[in-house]
């Protein structure tokens, strides 16, 4: 045994210790029993019993007891000259818990006086910036001059793809931060808010007299209240407030020019990140509460089923139309949104690239409207497919027109007709809507990689076109006639463009585009060197030419000069007053109603070129007017809802191929269900067909239609991939979309009996000629058809019982038919120009000539009739993307009074005076995408 070992206790020692403890216990028990009988102890036991029962019923009470003590300790810390590191780290950990305690702490800090808030921010800067680099330096000049910026991707990385550039606060999750950490960064930004009593961010800065306020929020978001809710940790309530004013905050928060609106009025030197906070809330909610929208709208009854309020038609699914539809549907109005394209979103989708506005954000808004019972009809061009009056007749009580501006502007300088000189609308539509940059799609796109791209203009659209070209591999230069300081683009967008390696050439303006003589493609631009003079009406200094020029190389020129008003609505409804610029006039100040009662409008349709947030504000204002104007008896409401519902069903019905017939090798006749198009079709018009997702939009002339059966007849020649695929479709197959009727109908007049109207139809020109000559015959005119084919084997519609023969049987001598074949295998040998020339030489009285067919044939006919002074029109099936005038792709150069003027086949045509067409400049356009089409055919093994 060592000296340190303890000897074992004896059994007797243990017994003695037990006896002593037992005696002490007995004595204590006797004392407790004696004390139990005293009044003080009895009261204490009663209170303890009450406390126990309270804790069982309300456990929060016990927690609140400790919270009160804890908050007292926190308040004590904030009374010290500085906040220590340990305290700040413990406080931040409690904030990260995302529970009632953390919310209480957030409210505590929000309620602190400014000096104590500065103490907190100083501590955050000092003790948390190693963990959160974005808060480093935040304490400097806080709150007026310091802000936590959103996460923006590195320029070198983002310039190579179409991923979102400014990823907002939630973008910090890409760096490994949790959602709760991001929420606290947002909270730190929100507690900068001054809670200004006059709310300039929301209401704007009031001016003298009766002028409207400057700045402010066009959709009247209650920004100070939103800031308070964020600052006190109530994120869900902040989103609910936001949605009550604006159902698309994740859209407007991305693209609204906050620096010119709410943030422009901010009294801080460095304004609050209002737009980013608005965008954060719905995106955060999607992460925190997946499927919340479905639950949120589950209690809303379907307005179409309830039929308690009259139906409303919304024309266009851009920002004004979407907000209008949402607010009306939320108030129980049955709404149908009619959209010209096959995808929803209007300019938000076709005009804004996904690196700035992801399509999923547009889809979010559409989904909410659907959950509220709103309905959508795509491929429906109001003013063509149906007039505004047609919609009223279909049962719609009110109409909101949000069609945008839509017609791209050009400079009309020499060389603007050259190949690869195009509008930003066309370029962006090909990329954003049709995804022409994807190998899996068929829409052609100019070759961009490695090419010199000039973007003409200085607005947001110019930035979008330039940055898109950069991502497609181009060497991009923005050409602007003023200096950088005068550029109307958002500062952020311009800075991002320059960071991405895009060059800026200020004080330059194109005076001519030069051609590669062998190809017809643009190769260079001559630029006028400008200087700034006195301010113009916009307040910016007017650019003036110095007389000096310089030349720069250009393989692709994108014109981003803004848009003028598309005439489709005004041309279809003359009762609506329009301005001299073509914008729709409103009936009076303070209303969104047009001069046509029951028809409202807003956005670019009334303003001209403006912003998405102004459009949204107009849509919101119109919705409020409509909501407060219901004066329809319930019985009438029921009838109107039933009628509008049926019309919506008909308009949204699938474009099913009902019948198919082979006419000749490579040419198929298709009968397609399209009831609303068949109702409105007129001779000379065409449709825009979308064969499949990933295909391209193809213009096809209406060969025939049956309004009663609700069908249209199309004749398709297999040329490119999409037309080949279309001809392979079978009855029962469904086209992805068909829109129309588009273009102007033929201008048909009654002519003297001794004159004839001559139609020269080359090959596939016969189908579009057929309905036009039928209209002339019905009007009583004499018609001469000269139909040309390469050979007898390619002829169609000529046999007994077929269309041409049926017209001969119906109209007898008033229809004279001449057939010509190139090889002489049937009828006259040679081209259609031979019998036409013989008629002209013989002195036959010809009222007019309509020529439809291959471009070279139409030119030959035009050249033949010009010396005789015979009116001649050519129907031009030009390159198109949208076929409503929005893209400007179907440009036709015409000469009027010695001046070259741009017309568009889908707006001014398709029939255009052939003697005005500059055929030398027009014909090369048919080869614009020849190389791309060849690549596509090779890719598909065709």
Coordinates of N, CA and C in Angstrom, one line a residue, residues 661-669 715-718 727 763-764 789-797:
X661 N -54.0 17.6 -98.0 CA -54.0 17.1 -99.4 C -52.7 17.5 -100.1
X662 N -52.1 16.6 -100.7 CA -50.9 16.9 -101.5 C -51.3 17.5 -102.8
X663 N -50.8 18.7 -103.2 CA -51.1 19.4 -104.4 C -50.1 19.1 -105.5
X664 N -48.9 19.1 -105.2 CA -47.8 18.7 -106.1 C -46.6 18.4 -105.3
X665 N -45.5 18.0 -105.9 CA -44.3 17.6 -105.1 C -43.8 18.8 -104.2
X666 N -43.8 18.5 -102.9 CA -43.3 19.5 -101.9 C -44.4 20.5 -101.5
X667 N -45.6 20.4 -102.0 CA -46.6 21.4 -101.7 C -47.8 20.7 -101.1
X668 N -48.2 21.1 -99.9 CA -49.4 20.5 -99.2 C -50.4 21.6 -98.9
X669 N -51.7 21.1 -99.0 CA -52.8 22.0 -98.6 C -53.3 21.5 -97.3
X715 N -51.6 26.8 -97.9 CA -50.8 26.0 -98.8 C -49.4 26.2 -98.5
X716 N -48.7 25.1 -98.2 CA -47.3 25.2 -97.7 C -46.3 24.5 -98.6
X717 N -45.3 25.3 -99.0 CA -44.3 24.7 -99.9 C -43.1 24.4 -99.0
X718 N -42.6 23.1 -99.1 CA -41.4 22.7 -98.3 C -40.2 23.4 -98.8
X727 N -45.2 20.3 -93.3 CA -45.8 19.5 -94.4 C -45.8 18.0 -94.0
X763 N -46.4 29.8 -109.7 CA -46.3 28.7 -108.7 C -47.1 28.8 -107.5
X764 N -46.5 29.0 -106.4 CA -47.2 29.1 -105.1 C -47.9 30.5 -105.0
X789 N -46.4 27.9 -114.0 CA -45.7 26.8 -113.3 C -44.5 26.4 -114.1
X790 N -43.6 25.7 -113.4 CA -42.4 25.3 -114.1 C -42.7 24.2 -115.2
X791 N -43.6 23.3 -114.8 CA -44.0 22.2 -115.7 C -45.4 21.8 -115.4
X792 N -46.0 21.0 -116.3 CA -47.4 20.6 -116.1 C -47.5 19.7 -114.8
X793 N -46.5 18.9 -114.5 CA -46.6 18.1 -113.3 C -46.7 18.8 -112.0
X794 N -46.4 20.1 -112.0 CA -46.4 20.9 -110.8 C -47.7 21.7 -110.7
X795 N -48.6 21.6 -111.6 CA -49.8 22.4 -111.6 C -50.8 21.9 -110.6
X796 N -51.6 22.7 -110.0 CA -52.6 22.3 -109.1 C -53.8 23.3 -109.1
X797 N -54.9 22.9 -108.5 CA -56.2 23.7 -108.5 C -56.7 24.0 -109.9

